[in-house]
Every structure is written in C-alpha cells, then in structure tokens.
PDB file of C-alpha atoms and ligand atoms in Angstrom:
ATOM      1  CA  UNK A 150      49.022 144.344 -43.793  1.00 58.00           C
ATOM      2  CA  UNK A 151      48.037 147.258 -41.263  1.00 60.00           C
ATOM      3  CA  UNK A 152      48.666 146.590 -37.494  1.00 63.00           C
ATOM      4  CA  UNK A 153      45.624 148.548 -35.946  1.00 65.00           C
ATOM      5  CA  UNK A 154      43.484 147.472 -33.270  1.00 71.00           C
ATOM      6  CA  UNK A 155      40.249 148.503 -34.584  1.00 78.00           C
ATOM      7  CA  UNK A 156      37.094 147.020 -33.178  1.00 83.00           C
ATOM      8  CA  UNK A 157      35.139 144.500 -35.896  1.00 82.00           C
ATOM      9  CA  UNK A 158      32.822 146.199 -38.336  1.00 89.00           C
ATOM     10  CA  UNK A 159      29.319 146.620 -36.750  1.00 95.00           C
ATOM     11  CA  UNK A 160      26.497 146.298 -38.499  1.00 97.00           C
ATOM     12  CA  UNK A 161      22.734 146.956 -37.353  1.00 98.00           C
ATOM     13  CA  UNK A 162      22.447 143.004 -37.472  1.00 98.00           C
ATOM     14  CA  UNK A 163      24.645 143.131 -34.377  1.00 98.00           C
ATOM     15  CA  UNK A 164      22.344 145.240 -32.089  1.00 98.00           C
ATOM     16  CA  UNK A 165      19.477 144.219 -30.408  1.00 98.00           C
ATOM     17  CA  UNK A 166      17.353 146.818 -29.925  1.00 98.00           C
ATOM     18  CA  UNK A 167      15.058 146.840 -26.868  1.00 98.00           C
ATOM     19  CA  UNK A 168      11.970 149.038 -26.209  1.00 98.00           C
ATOM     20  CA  UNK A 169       9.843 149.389 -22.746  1.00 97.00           C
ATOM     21  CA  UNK A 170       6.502 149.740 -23.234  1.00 97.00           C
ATOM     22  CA  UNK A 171       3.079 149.151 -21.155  1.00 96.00           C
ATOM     23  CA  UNK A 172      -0.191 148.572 -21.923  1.00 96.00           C
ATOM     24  CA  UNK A 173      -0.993 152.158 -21.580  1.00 96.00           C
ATOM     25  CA  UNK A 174       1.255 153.711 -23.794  1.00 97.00           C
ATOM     26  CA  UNK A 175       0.806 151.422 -26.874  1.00 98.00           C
ATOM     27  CA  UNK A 176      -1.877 153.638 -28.501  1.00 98.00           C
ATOM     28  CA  UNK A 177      -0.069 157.110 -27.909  1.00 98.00           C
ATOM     29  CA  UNK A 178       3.344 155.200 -28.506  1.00 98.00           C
ATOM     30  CA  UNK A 179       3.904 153.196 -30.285  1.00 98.00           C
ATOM     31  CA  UNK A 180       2.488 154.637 -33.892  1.00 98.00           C
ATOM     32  CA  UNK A 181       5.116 157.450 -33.833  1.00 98.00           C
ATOM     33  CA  UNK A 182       7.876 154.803 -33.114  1.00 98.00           C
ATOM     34  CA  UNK A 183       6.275 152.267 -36.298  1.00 98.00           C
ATOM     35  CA  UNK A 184       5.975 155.285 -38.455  1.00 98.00           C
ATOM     36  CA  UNK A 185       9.527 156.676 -38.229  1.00 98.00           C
ATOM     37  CA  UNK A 186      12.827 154.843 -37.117  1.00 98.00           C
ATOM     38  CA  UNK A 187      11.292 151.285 -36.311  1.00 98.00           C
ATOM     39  CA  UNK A 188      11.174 151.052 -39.901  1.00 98.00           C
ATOM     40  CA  UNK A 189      15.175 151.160 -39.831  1.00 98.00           C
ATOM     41  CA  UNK A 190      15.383 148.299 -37.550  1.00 98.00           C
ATOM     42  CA  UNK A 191      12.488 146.343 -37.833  1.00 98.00           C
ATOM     43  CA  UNK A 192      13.956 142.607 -37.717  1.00 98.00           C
ATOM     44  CA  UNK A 193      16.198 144.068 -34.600  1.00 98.00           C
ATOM     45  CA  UNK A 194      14.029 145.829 -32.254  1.00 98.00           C
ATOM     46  CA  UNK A 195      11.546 144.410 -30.009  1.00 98.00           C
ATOM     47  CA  UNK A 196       9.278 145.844 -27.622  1.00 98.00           C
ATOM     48  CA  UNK A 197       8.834 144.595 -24.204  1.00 98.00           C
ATOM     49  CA  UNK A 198       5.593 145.143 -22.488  1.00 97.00           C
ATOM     50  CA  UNK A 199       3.210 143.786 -20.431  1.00 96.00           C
ATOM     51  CA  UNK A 200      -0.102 142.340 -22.172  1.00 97.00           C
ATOM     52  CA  UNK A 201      -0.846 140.829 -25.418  1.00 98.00           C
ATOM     53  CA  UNK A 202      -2.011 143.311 -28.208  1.00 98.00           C
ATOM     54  CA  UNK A 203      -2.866 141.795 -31.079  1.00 98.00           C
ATOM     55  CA  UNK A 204      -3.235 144.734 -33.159  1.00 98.00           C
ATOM     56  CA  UNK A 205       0.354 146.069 -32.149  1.00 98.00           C
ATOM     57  CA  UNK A 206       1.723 142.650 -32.568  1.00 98.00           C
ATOM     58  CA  UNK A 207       0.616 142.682 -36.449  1.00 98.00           C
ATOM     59  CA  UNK A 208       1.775 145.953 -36.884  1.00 98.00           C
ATOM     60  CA  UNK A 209       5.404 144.860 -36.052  1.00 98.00           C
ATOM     61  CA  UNK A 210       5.572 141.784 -37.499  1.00 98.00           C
ATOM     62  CA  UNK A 211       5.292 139.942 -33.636  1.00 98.00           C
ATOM     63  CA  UNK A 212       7.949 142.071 -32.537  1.00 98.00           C
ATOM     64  CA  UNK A 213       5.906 142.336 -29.364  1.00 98.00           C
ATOM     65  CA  UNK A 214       6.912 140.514 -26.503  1.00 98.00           C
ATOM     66  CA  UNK A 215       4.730 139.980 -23.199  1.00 98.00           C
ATOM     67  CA  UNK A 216       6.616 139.727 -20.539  1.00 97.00           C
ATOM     68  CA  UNK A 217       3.863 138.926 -18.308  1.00 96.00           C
ATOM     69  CA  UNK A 218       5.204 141.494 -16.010  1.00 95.00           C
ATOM     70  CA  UNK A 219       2.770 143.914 -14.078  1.00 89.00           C
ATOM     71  CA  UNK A 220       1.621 146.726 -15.897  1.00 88.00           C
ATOM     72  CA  UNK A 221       2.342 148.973 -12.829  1.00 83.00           C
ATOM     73  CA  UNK A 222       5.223 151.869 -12.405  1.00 79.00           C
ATOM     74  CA  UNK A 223       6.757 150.313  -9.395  1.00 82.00           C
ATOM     75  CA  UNK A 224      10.105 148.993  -9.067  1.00 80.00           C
ATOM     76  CA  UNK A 225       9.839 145.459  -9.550  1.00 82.00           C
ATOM     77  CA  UNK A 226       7.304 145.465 -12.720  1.00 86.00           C
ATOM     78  CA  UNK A 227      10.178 147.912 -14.015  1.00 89.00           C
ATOM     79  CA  UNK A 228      13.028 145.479 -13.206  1.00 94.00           C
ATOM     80  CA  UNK A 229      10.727 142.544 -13.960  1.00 96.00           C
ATOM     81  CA  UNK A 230      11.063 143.927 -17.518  1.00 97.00           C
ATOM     82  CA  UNK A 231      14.578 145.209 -17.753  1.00 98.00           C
ATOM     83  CA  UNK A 232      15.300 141.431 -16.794  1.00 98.00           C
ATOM     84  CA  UNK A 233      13.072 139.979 -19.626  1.00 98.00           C
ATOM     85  CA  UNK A 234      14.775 141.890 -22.058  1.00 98.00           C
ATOM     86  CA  UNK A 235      18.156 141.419 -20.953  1.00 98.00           C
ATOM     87  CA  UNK A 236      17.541 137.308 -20.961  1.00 98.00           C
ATOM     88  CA  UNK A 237      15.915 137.911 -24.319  1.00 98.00           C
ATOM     89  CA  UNK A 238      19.542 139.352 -25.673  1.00 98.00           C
ATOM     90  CA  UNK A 239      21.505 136.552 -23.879  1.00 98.00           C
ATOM     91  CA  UNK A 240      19.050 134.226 -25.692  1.00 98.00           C
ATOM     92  CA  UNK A 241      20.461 136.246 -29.336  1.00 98.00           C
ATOM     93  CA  UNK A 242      23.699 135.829 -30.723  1.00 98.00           C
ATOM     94  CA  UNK A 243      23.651 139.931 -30.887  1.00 98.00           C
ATOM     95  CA  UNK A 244      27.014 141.359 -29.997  1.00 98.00           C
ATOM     96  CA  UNK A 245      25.689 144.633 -28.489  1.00 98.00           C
ATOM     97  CA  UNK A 246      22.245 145.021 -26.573  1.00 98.00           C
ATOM     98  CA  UNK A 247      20.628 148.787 -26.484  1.00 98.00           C
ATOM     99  CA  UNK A 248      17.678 149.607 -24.009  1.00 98.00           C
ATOM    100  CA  UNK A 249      15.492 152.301 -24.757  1.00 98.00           C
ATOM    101  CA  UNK A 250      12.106 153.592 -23.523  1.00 97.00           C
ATOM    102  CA  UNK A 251       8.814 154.232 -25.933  1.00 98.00           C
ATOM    103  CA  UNK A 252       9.479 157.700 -25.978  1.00 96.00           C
ATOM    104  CA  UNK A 253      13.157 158.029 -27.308  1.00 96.00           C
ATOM    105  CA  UNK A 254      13.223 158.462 -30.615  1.00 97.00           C
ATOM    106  CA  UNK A 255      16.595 155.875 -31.745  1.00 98.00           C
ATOM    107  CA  UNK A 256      18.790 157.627 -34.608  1.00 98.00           C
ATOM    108  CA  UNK A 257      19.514 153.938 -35.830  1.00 98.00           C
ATOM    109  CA  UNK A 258      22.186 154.669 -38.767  1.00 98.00           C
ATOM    110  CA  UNK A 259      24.145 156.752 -35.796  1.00 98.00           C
ATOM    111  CA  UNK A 260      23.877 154.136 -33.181  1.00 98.00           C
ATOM    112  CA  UNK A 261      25.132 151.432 -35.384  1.00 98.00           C
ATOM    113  CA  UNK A 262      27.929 153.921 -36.188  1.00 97.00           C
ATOM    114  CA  UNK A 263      28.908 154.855 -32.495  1.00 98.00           C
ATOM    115  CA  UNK A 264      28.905 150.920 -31.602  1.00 98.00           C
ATOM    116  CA  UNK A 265      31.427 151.098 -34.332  1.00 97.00           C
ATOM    117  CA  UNK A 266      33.620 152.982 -32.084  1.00 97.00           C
ATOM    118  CA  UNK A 267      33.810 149.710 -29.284  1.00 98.00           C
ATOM    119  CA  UNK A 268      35.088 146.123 -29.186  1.00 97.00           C
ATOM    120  CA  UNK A 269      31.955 144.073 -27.842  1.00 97.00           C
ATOM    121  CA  UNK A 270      34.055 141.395 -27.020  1.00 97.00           C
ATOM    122  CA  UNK A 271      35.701 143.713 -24.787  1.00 98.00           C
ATOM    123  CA  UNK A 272      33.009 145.355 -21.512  1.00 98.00           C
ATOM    124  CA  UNK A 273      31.603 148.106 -21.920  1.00 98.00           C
ATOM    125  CA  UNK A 274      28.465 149.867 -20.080  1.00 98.00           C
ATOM    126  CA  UNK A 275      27.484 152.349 -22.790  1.00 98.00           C
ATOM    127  CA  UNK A 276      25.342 155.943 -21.578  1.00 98.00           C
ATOM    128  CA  UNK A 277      24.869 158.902 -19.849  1.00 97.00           C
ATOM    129  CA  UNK A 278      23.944 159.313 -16.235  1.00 96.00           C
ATOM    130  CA  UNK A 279      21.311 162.160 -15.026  1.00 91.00           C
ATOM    131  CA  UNK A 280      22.903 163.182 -11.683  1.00 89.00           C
ATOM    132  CA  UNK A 281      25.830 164.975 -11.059  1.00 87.00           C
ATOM    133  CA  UNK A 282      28.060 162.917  -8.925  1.00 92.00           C
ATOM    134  CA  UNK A 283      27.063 159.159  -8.244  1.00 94.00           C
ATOM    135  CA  UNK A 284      24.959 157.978  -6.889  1.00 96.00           C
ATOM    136  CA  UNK A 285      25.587 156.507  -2.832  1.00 94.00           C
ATOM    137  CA  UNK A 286      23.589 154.312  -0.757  1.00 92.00           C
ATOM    138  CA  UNK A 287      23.945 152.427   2.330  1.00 89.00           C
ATOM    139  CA  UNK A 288      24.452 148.812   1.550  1.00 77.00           C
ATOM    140  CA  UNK A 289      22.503 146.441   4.256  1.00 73.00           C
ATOM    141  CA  UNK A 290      25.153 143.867   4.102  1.00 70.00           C
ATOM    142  CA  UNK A 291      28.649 144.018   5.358  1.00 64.00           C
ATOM    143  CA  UNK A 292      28.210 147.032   8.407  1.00 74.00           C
ATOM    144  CA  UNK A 293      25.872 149.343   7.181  1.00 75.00           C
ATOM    145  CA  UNK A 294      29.044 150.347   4.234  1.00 85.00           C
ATOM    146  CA  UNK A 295      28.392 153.131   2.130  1.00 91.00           C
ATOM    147  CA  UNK A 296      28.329 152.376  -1.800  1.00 93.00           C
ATOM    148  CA  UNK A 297      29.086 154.514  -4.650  1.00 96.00           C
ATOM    149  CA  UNK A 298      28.331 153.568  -8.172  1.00 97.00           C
ATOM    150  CA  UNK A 299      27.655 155.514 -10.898  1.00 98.00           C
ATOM    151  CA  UNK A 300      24.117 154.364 -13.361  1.00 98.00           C
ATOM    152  CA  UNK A 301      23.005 154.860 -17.044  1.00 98.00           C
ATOM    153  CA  UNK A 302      19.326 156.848 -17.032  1.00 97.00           C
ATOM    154  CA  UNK A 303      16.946 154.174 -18.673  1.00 97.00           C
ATOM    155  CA  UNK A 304      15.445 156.781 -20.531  1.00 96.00           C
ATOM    156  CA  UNK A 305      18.323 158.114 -22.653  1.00 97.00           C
ATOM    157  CA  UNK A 306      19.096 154.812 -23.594  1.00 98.00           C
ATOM    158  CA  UNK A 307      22.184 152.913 -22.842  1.00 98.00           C
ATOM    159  CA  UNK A 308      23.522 149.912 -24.262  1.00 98.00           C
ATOM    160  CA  UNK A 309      25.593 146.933 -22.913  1.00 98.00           C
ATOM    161  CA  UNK A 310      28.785 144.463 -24.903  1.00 98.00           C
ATOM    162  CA  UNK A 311      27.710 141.032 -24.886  1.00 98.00           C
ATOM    163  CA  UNK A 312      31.103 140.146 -22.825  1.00 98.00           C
ATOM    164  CA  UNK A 313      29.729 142.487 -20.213  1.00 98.00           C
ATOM    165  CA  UNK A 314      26.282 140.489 -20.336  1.00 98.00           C
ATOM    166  CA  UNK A 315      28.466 137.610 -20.330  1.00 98.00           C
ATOM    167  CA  UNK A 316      29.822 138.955 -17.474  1.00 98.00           C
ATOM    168  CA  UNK A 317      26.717 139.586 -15.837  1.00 98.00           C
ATOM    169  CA  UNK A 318      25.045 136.255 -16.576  1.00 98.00           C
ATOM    170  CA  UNK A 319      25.688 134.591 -12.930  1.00 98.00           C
ATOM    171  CA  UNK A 320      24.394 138.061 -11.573  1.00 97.00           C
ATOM    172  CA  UNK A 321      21.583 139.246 -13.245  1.00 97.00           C
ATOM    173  CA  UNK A 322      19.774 136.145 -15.659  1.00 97.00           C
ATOM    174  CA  UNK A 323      16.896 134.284 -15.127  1.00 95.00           C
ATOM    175  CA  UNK A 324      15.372 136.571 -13.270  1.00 93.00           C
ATOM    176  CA  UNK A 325      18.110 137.557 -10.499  1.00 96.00           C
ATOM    177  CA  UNK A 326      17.847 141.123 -11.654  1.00 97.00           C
ATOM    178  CA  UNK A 327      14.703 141.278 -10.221  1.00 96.00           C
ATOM    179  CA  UNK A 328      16.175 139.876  -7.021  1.00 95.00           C
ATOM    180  CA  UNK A 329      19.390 142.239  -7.022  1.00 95.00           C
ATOM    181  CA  UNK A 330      16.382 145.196  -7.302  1.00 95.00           C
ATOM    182  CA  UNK A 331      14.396 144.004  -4.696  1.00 93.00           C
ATOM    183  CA  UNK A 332      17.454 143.558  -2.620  1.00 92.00           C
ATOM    184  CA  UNK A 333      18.498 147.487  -2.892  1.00 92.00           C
ATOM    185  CA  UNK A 334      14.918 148.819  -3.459  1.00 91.00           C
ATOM    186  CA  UNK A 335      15.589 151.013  -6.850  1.00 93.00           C
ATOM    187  CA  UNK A 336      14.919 151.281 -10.158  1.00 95.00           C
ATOM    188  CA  UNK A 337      15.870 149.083 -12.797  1.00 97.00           C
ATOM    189  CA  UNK A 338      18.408 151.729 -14.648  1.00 97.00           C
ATOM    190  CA  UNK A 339      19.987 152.279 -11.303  1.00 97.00           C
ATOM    191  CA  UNK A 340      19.910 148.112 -10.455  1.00 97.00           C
ATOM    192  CA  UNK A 341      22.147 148.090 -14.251  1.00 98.00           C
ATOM    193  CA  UNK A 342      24.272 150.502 -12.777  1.00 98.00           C
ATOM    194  CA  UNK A 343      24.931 148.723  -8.972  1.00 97.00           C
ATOM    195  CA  UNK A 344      25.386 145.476 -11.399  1.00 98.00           C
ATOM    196  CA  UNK A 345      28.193 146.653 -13.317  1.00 98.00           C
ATOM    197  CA  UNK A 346      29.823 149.009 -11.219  1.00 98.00           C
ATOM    198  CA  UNK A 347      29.956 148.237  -8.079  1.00 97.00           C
ATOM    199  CA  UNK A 348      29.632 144.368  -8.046  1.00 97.00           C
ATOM    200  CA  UNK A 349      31.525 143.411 -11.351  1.00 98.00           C
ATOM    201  CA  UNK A 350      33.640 146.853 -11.201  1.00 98.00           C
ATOM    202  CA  UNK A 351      33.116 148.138 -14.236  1.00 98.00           C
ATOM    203  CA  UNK A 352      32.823 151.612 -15.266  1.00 98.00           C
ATOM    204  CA  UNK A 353      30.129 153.344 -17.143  1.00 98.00           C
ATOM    205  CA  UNK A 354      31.635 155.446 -20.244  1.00 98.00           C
ATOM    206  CA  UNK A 355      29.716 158.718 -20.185  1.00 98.00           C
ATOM    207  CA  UNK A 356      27.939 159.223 -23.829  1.00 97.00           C
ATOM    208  CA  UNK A 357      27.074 162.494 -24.694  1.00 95.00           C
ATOM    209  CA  UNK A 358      24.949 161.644 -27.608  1.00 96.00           C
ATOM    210  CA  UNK A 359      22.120 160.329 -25.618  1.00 97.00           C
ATOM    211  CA  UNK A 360      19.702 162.123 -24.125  1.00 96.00           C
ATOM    212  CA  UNK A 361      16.708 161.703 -21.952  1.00 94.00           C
ATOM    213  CA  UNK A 362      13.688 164.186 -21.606  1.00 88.00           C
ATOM    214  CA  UNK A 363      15.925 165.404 -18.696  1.00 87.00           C
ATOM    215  CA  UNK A 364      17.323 167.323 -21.688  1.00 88.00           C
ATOM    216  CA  UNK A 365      15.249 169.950 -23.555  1.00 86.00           C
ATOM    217  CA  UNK A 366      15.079 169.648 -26.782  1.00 84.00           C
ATOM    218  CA  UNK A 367      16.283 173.461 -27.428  1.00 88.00           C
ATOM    219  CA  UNK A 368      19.273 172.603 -25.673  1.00 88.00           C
ATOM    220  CA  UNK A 369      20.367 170.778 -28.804  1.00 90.00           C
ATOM    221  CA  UNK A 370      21.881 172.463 -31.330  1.00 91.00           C
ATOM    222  CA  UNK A 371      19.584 171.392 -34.427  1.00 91.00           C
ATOM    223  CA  UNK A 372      22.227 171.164 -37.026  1.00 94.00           C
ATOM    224  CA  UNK A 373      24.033 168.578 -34.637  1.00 94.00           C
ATOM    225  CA  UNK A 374      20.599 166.522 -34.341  1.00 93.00           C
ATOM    226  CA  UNK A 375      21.608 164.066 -36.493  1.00 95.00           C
ATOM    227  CA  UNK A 376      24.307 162.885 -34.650  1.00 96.00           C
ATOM    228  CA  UNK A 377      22.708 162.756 -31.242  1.00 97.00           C
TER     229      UNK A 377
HETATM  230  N1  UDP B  68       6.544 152.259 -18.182  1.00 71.50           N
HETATM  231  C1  UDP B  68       6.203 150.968 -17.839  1.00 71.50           C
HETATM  232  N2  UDP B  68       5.189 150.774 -16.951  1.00 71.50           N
HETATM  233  C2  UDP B  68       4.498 151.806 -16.403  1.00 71.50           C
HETATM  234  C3  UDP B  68       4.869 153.126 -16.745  1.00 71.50           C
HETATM  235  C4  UDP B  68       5.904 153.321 -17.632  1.00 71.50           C
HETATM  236  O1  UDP B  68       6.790 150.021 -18.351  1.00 71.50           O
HETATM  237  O2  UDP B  68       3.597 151.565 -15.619  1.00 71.50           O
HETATM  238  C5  UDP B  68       7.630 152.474 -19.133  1.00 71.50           C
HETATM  239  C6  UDP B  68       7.253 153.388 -20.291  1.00 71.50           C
HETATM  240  O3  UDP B  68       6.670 152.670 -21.327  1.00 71.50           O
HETATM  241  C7  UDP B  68       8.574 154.007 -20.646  1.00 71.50           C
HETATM  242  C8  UDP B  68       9.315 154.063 -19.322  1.00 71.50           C
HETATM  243  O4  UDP B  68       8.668 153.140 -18.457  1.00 71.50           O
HETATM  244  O5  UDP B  68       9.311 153.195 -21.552  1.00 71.50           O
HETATM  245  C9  UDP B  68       9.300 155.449 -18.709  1.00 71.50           C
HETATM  246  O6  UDP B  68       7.973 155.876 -18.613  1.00 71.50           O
HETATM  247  P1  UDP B  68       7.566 157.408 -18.734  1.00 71.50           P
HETATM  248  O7  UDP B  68       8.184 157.987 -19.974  1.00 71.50           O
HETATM  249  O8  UDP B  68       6.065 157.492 -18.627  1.00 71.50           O
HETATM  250  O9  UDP B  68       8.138 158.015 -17.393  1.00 71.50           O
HETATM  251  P2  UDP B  68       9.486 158.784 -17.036  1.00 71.50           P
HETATM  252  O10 UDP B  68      10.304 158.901 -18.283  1.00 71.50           O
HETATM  253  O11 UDP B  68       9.022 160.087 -16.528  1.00 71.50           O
HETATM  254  O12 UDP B  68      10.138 157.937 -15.991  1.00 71.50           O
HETATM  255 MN1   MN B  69       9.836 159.274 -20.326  1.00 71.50          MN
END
C-alpha cells in the first residue's frame, strides 16, 4: 500500500465546461469552437447565451442554454450569466466547474490533466489575474473601508472546486451573484473574485497556462502551445 495524498483521478466527465456567448457572436463563434475542441467535450460543455437559436442548438446536440439574460455588455447581463452558469454546475454532480468565453480556444486533454493536479473536495479558485497587484475598492458598508482582493480574468478562463461552489452556495446561488454585482458595480470575473477572496477568504492560485487576448499570441513559445 502507498501512503500518498494524491488528489482522485480526474477525468473530463468531472468538468463542466461553461462557455459565454451572445446572440451576436453565435455566427462568427461559435463554428470555430464546434469544428475544433467542442468536439473533445461535447457531452460536458455548454454554452450560455442569451436567445434561443435553433440552428446552434442542433448543431450541439441542445448544448445551448438561454439564460434569458439581456443580450447587452453591461454588468448585470454579464453577471446575470456568470450566475446562470454557476447554478447550472451546482445543479451537476461535476466535481470541477471551468468558465470560459467564445473566443478561448480550451486545450481539453490539458485541462483535464492540470485539474489532475487539485483535490476538488478541497477549495480552490483556479486562474490568472490581468493586473499587476489587486485589485482595491472602497467598500460602501462598514466606514467607507478599503478592500483588496485579487480576481481571475473571465476571459482566460478560470475554473472553480465544487467544495468552493459549495462554499459559495449561501453567497452567490439563485441569483445572489447578480445581487453581490450590483452591490459593488463590476464585472462578473471581478464579482468571482470579491466572492472568494475577500468574503469567503480564499485565495486565487495564479495559473500560468491560461491566457486571455491580454496575451499575444507571439508571446507564446509555439512548441509549449500544447500545454497552455
Ligand atoms: N459577451 C456577452 N454579451 C455581450 C458581449 C459579449 O455575453 O453583449 C460575451 C462574449 O460572448 C464573450 C465575453 O462576453 O464570451 C467577452 O466578450 P468579447 O470577447 O467581445 O470582449 P472582451 O474580451 O474584449 O471583454
Ligand atoms: Mn474577448
């Protein structure tokens, strides 16, 4: 018998796999995403936008989900669907949920294989910020304190344990995410981040191997692609 403390086996089974998307983008979108790595994970990822497309609903299978969210840019359509798809993981038995926007491109044999690296029964907020130090804002409750938390960019993809999620449950379901955004006035990557860092305490672990557009592409060294 061995005595190590390695986390379970993941497989992709374990991940759910959630996409942003809006009306807009489904036609310039969504095709590259069906043609290349969706077909990887096609029973795990779902897309979350904000009408009903028929045609894109076909094409994967009724992965589509409307979350009858606005189809505008502003905060709270953006946190009205970062809080449909986290419900939608609570609603999963999936031990790891993974954000990502319609125009990253998810290395899914690599992801499964990272997760591999972390206990989800243990929390972990999974990603890579885009600022430099964190971020700080003046709270409105308790005497004007400041607040420092750092956040995961939405658009390089982060992902979450399910005992965090657990965690966050009496926070952030049903819908209180949108509240908790509204309440602070940002974005719904940065509303993740003021979740789990500054209310539950929990820190983000910095991943290198996501990236968001932030990122040039030539600043990735092309034999070490595949690993990103
Ligand atoms: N998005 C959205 N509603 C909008 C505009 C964008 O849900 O009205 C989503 C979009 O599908 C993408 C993410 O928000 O997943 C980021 O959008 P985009 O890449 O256009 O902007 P940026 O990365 O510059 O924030
Ligand atoms: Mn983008």
């Amino acid at each position: 018998a061995t005595a190590t403390v390695k986390p379970p086996t993941v497989t992709l089974d374990d991940v759910f796999i959630s996409v942003k998307t809006t009306r807009n983008y489904h036609n310039s979108r969504l095709p590259i995403i069906l043609k290349t790595w969706f077909q990887l994970a096609k029973k795990q990822t779902w897309l979350f936008t904000d009408t009903n497309d028929s045609d894109f609903q076909t094409r994967t299978n009724g992965h589509m989900i409307n979350t009858n969210c606005s189809s505008s840019h502003n905060r709270k359509a953006l946190c009205c669907k970062m809080s449909v798809e986290f419900d939608t993981f609570l609603n999963t038995d999936k031990k790891w949920f993974c954000h990502f926007d319609d125009d990253n491109y998810v290395n899914v044999p690599r992801l499964v294989k990272f997760l591999g690296d972390y206990n989800p029964r243990e929390d972990w907020y999974l990603g890579k910020p885009s600022i430099q130090a964190p971020l700080e804002i003046v709270s409105k409750d308790k005497r004007a304190q400041k607040v420092r938390f750092w956040f995961a960019t939405g658009g390089a993809g982060f992902c979450l344990s399910r005992a965090l999620a657990l965690k966050m449950m009496p926070l952030a379901s049903d819908g209180k995410f949108i509240s908790i955004g509204e309440r602070i006035r940002l974005p719904d990557d940065v509303t993740m981040g003021y979740i789990i860092e500054h209310l539950l305490k929990k820190q983000l672990t910095v991943v290198d191997l996501f990236h968001s557009h932030l990122e040039p592409m030539k600043f990735i060294r092309r034999d070490l692609i595949q690993d990103q």
